[in-house]
Amino acid sequence: MTDLITPPDLPRLQIDRDDRTYPVGRIFCIGRNYAEHAAEMGSPPEPIFFMKPASAATQDSEIAYPIATEDVHHEIELVLALGEDREIIGCAAGVDLTRRDLQARMKAKSAPWEIAKAFDQSAILGPLRLGPPPEMGAISLSVNGKPRQAGRLEDMILPPHAMLDALSALFELKPGDLIFTGTPAGVGALAPGDDIVGRIDDLPELRFNMKERAV
């Protein structure tokens, strides 16, 4: 059998201190996994799952301001990477970008809000570090050198392995799956020209610049 079209290449993540790369299959995300963030969004602290396409994943140092929005928000997250045995083999700092104006519009209609989450370059990652996930430690994000988000990994409602169990009851998890584990309070808007730094204890820093929207 011959493909009718050329299949798209999988995004591949750079691994800290390793010459290999990590091919991305699917991206699972969890919302409302930190009680304070759920409160600031006016939602109950009840974790929910949603997905982004693999094409959302990027490690680019420059991210174009997304189309179809005037209100893009940052959400710093611990990201888990699954290996051949469907276990967590590595972690990274990640930023989930959200088109907040579109999300609010969809929520008002009680409609799905993939258009707010599942767009290109909306899952930004630092270098992947191999090893088990950190069970505790600081997680933070700054914009132009000013603190925006700060929390502790141990404040997650569903910690990594409990999250894996919950997802496994709903999906057949596979090697190449990434899991964005939720964000602490302090999310806010980004603008072209902003420099963003995400930090999680014991993981490589995530740095990127928000550039002007592509014409």
PDB file of C-alpha atoms in Angstrom:
ATOM      1  CA  MET A   1       0.000   0.000   0.000  1.00  0.00           C
ATOM      2  CA  THR A   2       1.209   3.493  -0.836  1.00  0.00           C
ATOM      3  CA  ASP A   3       0.217   6.632   1.033  1.00  0.00           C
ATOM      4  CA  LEU A   4      -1.949   9.065  -0.907  1.00  0.00           C
ATOM      5  CA  ILE A   5      -0.125  11.988   0.728  1.00  0.00           C
ATOM      6  CA  THR A   6       3.208  12.427   2.478  1.00  0.00           C
ATOM      7  CA  PRO A   7       2.609  11.699   6.166  1.00  0.00           C
ATOM      8  CA  PRO A   8       3.527  14.557   8.509  1.00  0.00           C
ATOM      9  CA  ASP A   9       6.697  14.300  10.536  1.00  0.00           C
ATOM     10  CA  LEU A  10       6.290  13.854  14.280  1.00  0.00           C
ATOM     11  CA  PRO A  11       7.631  16.685  16.440  1.00  0.00           C
ATOM     12  CA  ARG A  12      10.782  15.569  18.225  1.00  0.00           C
ATOM     13  CA  LEU A  13      11.994  16.946  21.547  1.00  0.00           C
ATOM     14  CA  GLN A  14      15.611  17.574  22.431  1.00  0.00           C
ATOM     15  CA  ILE A  15      16.756  15.650  25.518  1.00  0.00           C
ATOM     16  CA  ASP A  16      19.004  17.233  28.115  1.00  0.00           C
ATOM     17  CA  ARG A  17      22.552  15.780  27.961  1.00  0.00           C
ATOM     18  CA  ASP A  18      21.511  13.110  25.431  1.00  0.00           C
ATOM     19  CA  ASP A  19      21.977  12.916  21.651  1.00  0.00           C
ATOM     20  CA  ARG A  20      18.689  11.081  21.103  1.00  0.00           C
ATOM     21  CA  THR A  21      15.343  12.778  20.525  1.00  0.00           C
ATOM     22  CA  TYR A  22      11.860  12.035  21.822  1.00  0.00           C
ATOM     23  CA  PRO A  23       9.101  11.714  19.166  1.00  0.00           C
ATOM     24  CA  VAL A  24       5.776  13.187  20.277  1.00  0.00           C
ATOM     25  CA  GLY A  25       2.651  11.109  19.644  1.00  0.00           C
ATOM     26  CA  ARG A  26      -0.230  12.674  21.579  1.00  0.00           C
ATOM     27  CA  ILE A  27      -0.551  15.451  24.147  1.00  0.00           C
ATOM     28  CA  PHE A  28      -2.866  14.954  27.109  1.00  0.00           C
ATOM     29  CA  CYS A  29      -3.552  17.907  29.396  1.00  0.00           C
ATOM     30  CA  ILE A  30      -5.167  18.258  32.790  1.00  0.00           C
ATOM     31  CA  GLY A  31      -7.023  21.353  33.922  1.00  0.00           C
ATOM     32  CA  ARG A  32      -7.999  22.499  37.397  1.00  0.00           C
ATOM     33  CA  ASN A  33      -5.278  20.389  39.024  1.00  0.00           C
ATOM     34  CA  TYR A  34      -4.234  23.186  41.400  1.00  0.00           C
ATOM     35  CA  ALA A  35      -7.025  24.418  43.677  1.00  0.00           C
ATOM     36  CA  GLU A  36      -5.899  28.071  43.652  1.00  0.00           C
ATOM     37  CA  HIS A  37      -5.818  28.202  39.862  1.00  0.00           C
ATOM     38  CA  ALA A  38      -9.263  26.603  39.640  1.00  0.00           C
ATOM     39  CA  ALA A  39     -10.513  29.306  42.029  1.00  0.00           C
ATOM     40  CA  GLU A  40      -9.013  32.158  39.979  1.00  0.00           C
ATOM     41  CA  MET A  41     -10.795  30.754  36.905  1.00  0.00           C
ATOM     42  CA  GLY A  42     -14.100  30.504  38.793  1.00  0.00           C
ATOM     43  CA  SER A  43     -14.147  26.708  38.510  1.00  0.00           C
ATOM     44  CA  PRO A  44     -14.398  23.928  41.104  1.00  0.00           C
ATOM     45  CA  PRO A  45     -11.116  22.143  41.972  1.00  0.00           C
ATOM     46  CA  GLU A  46     -12.067  19.047  39.992  1.00  0.00           C
ATOM     47  CA  PRO A  47      -9.378  17.938  37.515  1.00  0.00           C
ATOM     48  CA  ILE A  48     -10.516  17.565  33.906  1.00  0.00           C
ATOM     49  CA  PHE A  49      -8.718  16.143  30.864  1.00  0.00           C
ATOM     50  CA  PHE A  50      -8.413  17.523  27.347  1.00  0.00           C
ATOM     51  CA  MET A  51      -5.985  17.063  24.451  1.00  0.00           C
ATOM     52  CA  LYS A  52      -3.792  18.986  22.055  1.00  0.00           C
ATOM     53  CA  PRO A  53      -2.495  17.657  18.735  1.00  0.00           C
ATOM     54  CA  ALA A  54       1.139  16.611  18.458  1.00  0.00           C
ATOM     55  CA  SER A  55       1.662  19.592  16.135  1.00  0.00           C
ATOM     56  CA  ALA A  56       1.188  21.900  19.131  1.00  0.00           C
ATOM     57  CA  ALA A  57       4.504  20.754  20.625  1.00  0.00           C
ATOM     58  CA  THR A  58       7.548  22.962  20.066  1.00  0.00           C
ATOM     59  CA  GLN A  59      10.878  23.820  21.628  1.00  0.00           C
ATOM     60  CA  ASP A  60      11.366  26.944  19.513  1.00  0.00           C
ATOM     61  CA  SER A  61      12.854  29.941  21.297  1.00  0.00           C
ATOM     62  CA  GLU A  62      10.568  32.321  19.377  1.00  0.00           C
ATOM     63  CA  ILE A  63       6.803  31.812  19.337  1.00  0.00           C
ATOM     64  CA  ALA A  64       4.539  33.854  17.084  1.00  0.00           C
ATOM     65  CA  TYR A  65       1.553  35.503  18.771  1.00  0.00           C
ATOM     66  CA  PRO A  66      -1.346  33.191  17.835  1.00  0.00           C
ATOM     67  CA  ILE A  67      -3.927  34.052  15.205  1.00  0.00           C
ATOM     68  CA  ALA A  68      -7.648  34.590  15.920  1.00  0.00           C
ATOM     69  CA  THR A  69      -7.149  35.992  19.425  1.00  0.00           C
ATOM     70  CA  GLU A  70      -6.311  39.154  21.343  1.00  0.00           C
ATOM     71  CA  ASP A  71      -5.900  37.515  24.751  1.00  0.00           C
ATOM     72  CA  VAL A  72      -3.266  34.767  24.997  1.00  0.00           C
ATOM     73  CA  HIS A  73      -2.452  33.467  28.480  1.00  0.00           C
ATOM     74  CA  HIS A  74       0.555  31.545  29.816  1.00  0.00           C
ATOM     75  CA  GLU A  75       0.233  28.440  32.020  1.00  0.00           C
ATOM     76  CA  ILE A  76       3.464  26.917  33.396  1.00  0.00           C
ATOM     77  CA  GLU A  77       3.262  23.135  33.853  1.00  0.00           C
ATOM     78  CA  LEU A  78       5.278  20.037  34.667  1.00  0.00           C
ATOM     79  CA  VAL A  79       5.210  17.803  31.571  1.00  0.00           C
ATOM     80  CA  LEU A  80       5.568  14.018  31.725  1.00  0.00           C
ATOM     81  CA  ALA A  81       6.915  11.897  28.861  1.00  0.00           C
ATOM     82  CA  LEU A  82       5.913   8.230  28.536  1.00  0.00           C
ATOM     83  CA  GLY A  83       8.255   5.465  27.353  1.00  0.00           C
ATOM     84  CA  GLU A  84       7.992   2.011  25.829  1.00  0.00           C
ATOM     85  CA  ASP A  85       6.472   0.492  28.970  1.00  0.00           C
ATOM     86  CA  ARG A  86       3.961   3.361  29.280  1.00  0.00           C
ATOM     87  CA  GLU A  87       5.814   4.562  32.355  1.00  0.00           C
ATOM     88  CA  ILE A  88       7.142   8.064  32.948  1.00  0.00           C
ATOM     89  CA  ILE A  89      10.668   8.165  31.528  1.00  0.00           C
ATOM     90  CA  GLY A  90      11.280  11.912  31.544  1.00  0.00           C
ATOM     91  CA  CYS A  91       9.979  15.361  32.436  1.00  0.00           C
ATOM     92  CA  ALA A  92      10.212  18.936  31.208  1.00  0.00           C
ATOM     93  CA  ALA A  93       9.006  22.403  32.029  1.00  0.00           C
ATOM     94  CA  GLY A  94       6.195  23.360  29.680  1.00  0.00           C
ATOM     95  CA  VAL A  95       3.913  26.284  28.938  1.00  0.00           C
ATOM     96  CA  ASP A  96       0.352  25.692  27.798  1.00  0.00           C
ATOM     97  CA  LEU A  97      -0.791  28.722  25.785  1.00  0.00           C
ATOM     98  CA  THR A  98      -4.517  29.455  25.897  1.00  0.00           C
ATOM     99  CA  ARG A  99      -6.579  31.754  23.694  1.00  0.00           C
ATOM    100  CA  ARG A 100      -8.536  32.947  26.714  1.00  0.00           C
ATOM    101  CA  ASP A 101     -11.036  35.074  24.811  1.00  0.00           C
ATOM    102  CA  LEU A 102     -12.038  32.093  22.672  1.00  0.00           C
ATOM    103  CA  GLN A 103     -12.206  29.849  25.719  1.00  0.00           C
ATOM    104  CA  ALA A 104     -14.553  32.278  27.483  1.00  0.00           C
ATOM    105  CA  ARG A 105     -16.752  32.469  24.396  1.00  0.00           C
ATOM    106  CA  MET A 106     -17.046  28.686  24.184  1.00  0.00           C
ATOM    107  CA  LYS A 107     -17.653  28.300  27.922  1.00  0.00           C
ATOM    108  CA  ALA A 108     -20.525  30.800  27.697  1.00  0.00           C
ATOM    109  CA  LYS A 109     -22.152  28.517  25.119  1.00  0.00           C
ATOM    110  CA  SER A 110     -21.384  25.339  27.121  1.00  0.00           C
ATOM    111  CA  ALA A 111     -19.475  24.294  24.010  1.00  0.00           C
ATOM    112  CA  PRO A 112     -16.163  22.426  23.666  1.00  0.00           C
ATOM    113  CA  TRP A 113     -13.155  24.742  23.784  1.00  0.00           C
ATOM    114  CA  GLU A 114     -10.545  22.990  21.635  1.00  0.00           C
ATOM    115  CA  ILE A 115     -10.188  26.207  19.605  1.00  0.00           C
ATOM    116  CA  ALA A 116      -8.763  27.835  22.739  1.00  0.00           C
ATOM    117  CA  LYS A 117      -6.173  25.119  23.358  1.00  0.00           C
ATOM    118  CA  ALA A 118      -5.407  22.978  20.301  1.00  0.00           C
ATOM    119  CA  PHE A 119      -3.485  25.347  18.037  1.00  0.00           C
ATOM    120  CA  ASP A 120       0.062  25.238  16.645  1.00  0.00           C
ATOM    121  CA  GLN A 121       2.901  26.158  19.031  1.00  0.00           C
ATOM    122  CA  SER A 122       0.549  26.093  22.016  1.00  0.00           C
ATOM    123  CA  ALA A 123       2.552  23.447  23.923  1.00  0.00           C
ATOM    124  CA  ILE A 124       6.019  24.921  24.460  1.00  0.00           C
ATOM    125  CA  LEU A 125       8.617  22.760  26.162  1.00  0.00           C
ATOM    126  CA  GLY A 126      12.096  23.041  27.586  1.00  0.00           C
ATOM    127  CA  PRO A 127      14.645  20.242  27.196  1.00  0.00           C
ATOM    128  CA  LEU A 128      13.395  16.857  28.336  1.00  0.00           C
ATOM    129  CA  ARG A 129      15.281  15.421  31.304  1.00  0.00           C
ATOM    130  CA  LEU A 130      15.248  11.645  31.599  1.00  0.00           C
ATOM    131  CA  GLY A 131      14.324  10.099  34.926  1.00  0.00           C
ATOM    132  CA  PRO A 132      11.357   9.886  37.314  1.00  0.00           C
ATOM    133  CA  PRO A 133       9.105  12.890  37.887  1.00  0.00           C
ATOM    134  CA  PRO A 134       9.848  15.201  40.820  1.00  0.00           C
ATOM    135  CA  GLU A 135       7.395  14.662  43.667  1.00  0.00           C
ATOM    136  CA  MET A 136       7.895  18.113  45.164  1.00  0.00           C
ATOM    137  CA  GLY A 137       9.564  21.404  44.404  1.00  0.00           C
ATOM    138  CA  ALA A 138       8.918  24.925  43.167  1.00  0.00           C
ATOM    139  CA  ILE A 139       7.251  25.725  39.844  1.00  0.00           C
ATOM    140  CA  SER A 140       7.246  29.311  38.568  1.00  0.00           C
ATOM    141  CA  LEU A 141       7.008  31.584  35.549  1.00  0.00           C
ATOM    142  CA  SER A 142       8.215  35.129  34.978  1.00  0.00           C
ATOM    143  CA  VAL A 143       7.527  37.590  32.165  1.00  0.00           C
ATOM    144  CA  ASN A 144      10.165  40.213  31.364  1.00  0.00           C
ATOM    145  CA  GLY A 145      11.872  39.383  34.640  1.00  0.00           C
ATOM    146  CA  LYS A 146       8.761  39.911  36.775  1.00  0.00           C
ATOM    147  CA  PRO A 147       7.210  36.952  38.666  1.00  0.00           C
ATOM    148  CA  ARG A 148       3.776  35.891  37.453  1.00  0.00           C
ATOM    149  CA  GLN A 149       3.164  32.319  38.616  1.00  0.00           C
ATOM    150  CA  ALA A 150       4.555  30.503  41.654  1.00  0.00           C
ATOM    151  CA  GLY A 151       3.505  27.252  43.273  1.00  0.00           C
ATOM    152  CA  ARG A 152       4.611  23.868  44.537  1.00  0.00           C
ATOM    153  CA  LEU A 153       4.368  20.570  42.693  1.00  0.00           C
ATOM    154  CA  GLU A 154       3.077  18.895  45.840  1.00  0.00           C
ATOM    155  CA  ASP A 155      -0.034  21.115  45.629  1.00  0.00           C
ATOM    156  CA  MET A 156      -1.348  19.128  42.653  1.00  0.00           C
ATOM    157  CA  ILE A 157      -4.714  17.535  43.341  1.00  0.00           C
ATOM    158  CA  LEU A 158      -3.729  14.558  41.155  1.00  0.00           C
ATOM    159  CA  PRO A 159       0.041  13.946  41.402  1.00  0.00           C
ATOM    160  CA  PRO A 160       1.814  12.331  38.419  1.00  0.00           C
ATOM    161  CA  HIS A 161       1.231   8.637  39.118  1.00  0.00           C
ATOM    162  CA  ALA A 162      -2.392   9.155  40.187  1.00  0.00           C
ATOM    163  CA  MET A 163      -2.870  11.140  36.985  1.00  0.00           C
ATOM    164  CA  LEU A 164      -1.400   8.264  34.991  1.00  0.00           C
ATOM    165  CA  ASP A 165      -3.851   5.850  36.623  1.00  0.00           C
ATOM    166  CA  ALA A 166      -6.791   8.148  35.852  1.00  0.00           C
ATOM    167  CA  LEU A 167      -5.757   8.554  32.201  1.00  0.00           C
ATOM    168  CA  SER A 168      -5.140   4.815  31.825  1.00  0.00           C
ATOM    169  CA  ALA A 169      -8.763   4.174  32.793  1.00  0.00           C
ATOM    170  CA  LEU A 170      -9.871   6.324  29.844  1.00  0.00           C
ATOM    171  CA  PHE A 171      -7.235   5.790  27.129  1.00  0.00           C
ATOM    172  CA  GLU A 172      -4.694   3.211  26.056  1.00  0.00           C
ATOM    173  CA  LEU A 173      -1.562   5.201  26.779  1.00  0.00           C
ATOM    174  CA  LYS A 174       1.334   4.794  24.359  1.00  0.00           C
ATOM    175  CA  PRO A 175       5.032   5.590  24.044  1.00  0.00           C
ATOM    176  CA  GLY A 176       5.417   9.167  22.858  1.00  0.00           C
ATOM    177  CA  ASP A 177       2.483  10.475  24.876  1.00  0.00           C
ATOM    178  CA  LEU A 178       3.087  13.742  26.740  1.00  0.00           C
ATOM    179  CA  ILE A 179       1.042  14.778  29.771  1.00  0.00           C
ATOM    180  CA  PHE A 180       0.754  18.435  30.801  1.00  0.00           C
ATOM    181  CA  THR A 181      -0.072  18.225  34.515  1.00  0.00           C
ATOM    182  CA  GLY A 182      -1.834  21.520  35.243  1.00  0.00           C
ATOM    183  CA  THR A 183      -0.817  25.021  36.300  1.00  0.00           C
ATOM    184  CA  PRO A 184      -0.656  26.952  39.576  1.00  0.00           C
ATOM    185  CA  ALA A 185      -2.373  30.301  40.108  1.00  0.00           C
ATOM    186  CA  GLY A 186      -1.181  33.522  38.505  1.00  0.00           C
ATOM    187  CA  VAL A 187      -1.943  32.941  34.823  1.00  0.00           C
ATOM    188  CA  GLY A 188      -1.987  36.085  32.745  1.00  0.00           C
ATOM    189  CA  ALA A 189      -1.805  37.668  29.313  1.00  0.00           C
ATOM    190  CA  LEU A 190       1.216  37.780  27.027  1.00  0.00           C
ATOM    191  CA  ALA A 191       2.089  40.408  24.428  1.00  0.00           C
ATOM    192  CA  PRO A 192       4.474  40.510  21.461  1.00  0.00           C
ATOM    193  CA  GLY A 193       7.983  41.233  22.695  1.00  0.00           C
ATOM    194  CA  ASP A 194       7.556  39.461  26.043  1.00  0.00           C
ATOM    195  CA  ASP A 195      10.384  37.259  27.313  1.00  0.00           C
ATOM    196  CA  ILE A 196       9.081  34.242  29.244  1.00  0.00           C
ATOM    197  CA  VAL A 197      11.056  32.049  31.639  1.00  0.00           C
ATOM    198  CA  GLY A 198       9.579  28.909  33.199  1.00  0.00           C
ATOM    199  CA  ARG A 199      11.332  27.105  36.036  1.00  0.00           C
ATOM    200  CA  ILE A 200      10.744  23.816  37.851  1.00  0.00           C
ATOM    201  CA  ASP A 201      13.179  22.593  40.480  1.00  0.00           C
ATOM    202  CA  ASP A 202      15.723  20.064  39.117  1.00  0.00           C
ATOM    203  CA  LEU A 203      14.621  20.513  35.483  1.00  0.00           C
ATOM    204  CA  PRO A 204      16.152  22.600  32.664  1.00  0.00           C
ATOM    205  CA  GLU A 205      14.768  26.114  32.283  1.00  0.00           C
ATOM    206  CA  LEU A 206      12.254  26.951  29.591  1.00  0.00           C
ATOM    207  CA  ARG A 207      12.841  30.261  27.813  1.00  0.00           C
ATOM    208  CA  PHE A 208      11.075  31.793  24.829  1.00  0.00           C
ATOM    209  CA  ASN A 209      10.164  35.138  23.310  1.00  0.00           C
ATOM    210  CA  MET A 210       6.707  36.039  22.086  1.00  0.00           C
ATOM    211  CA  LYS A 211       7.174  37.669  18.703  1.00  0.00           C
ATOM    212  CA  GLU A 212       4.724  39.556  16.510  1.00  0.00           C
ATOM    213  CA  ARG A 213       1.870  37.636  14.952  1.00  0.00           C
ATOM    214  CA  ALA A 214       2.710  36.036  11.627  1.00  0.00           C
ATOM    215  CA  VAL A 215       1.137  37.912   8.715  1.00  0.00           C
TER     216      VAL A 215
END
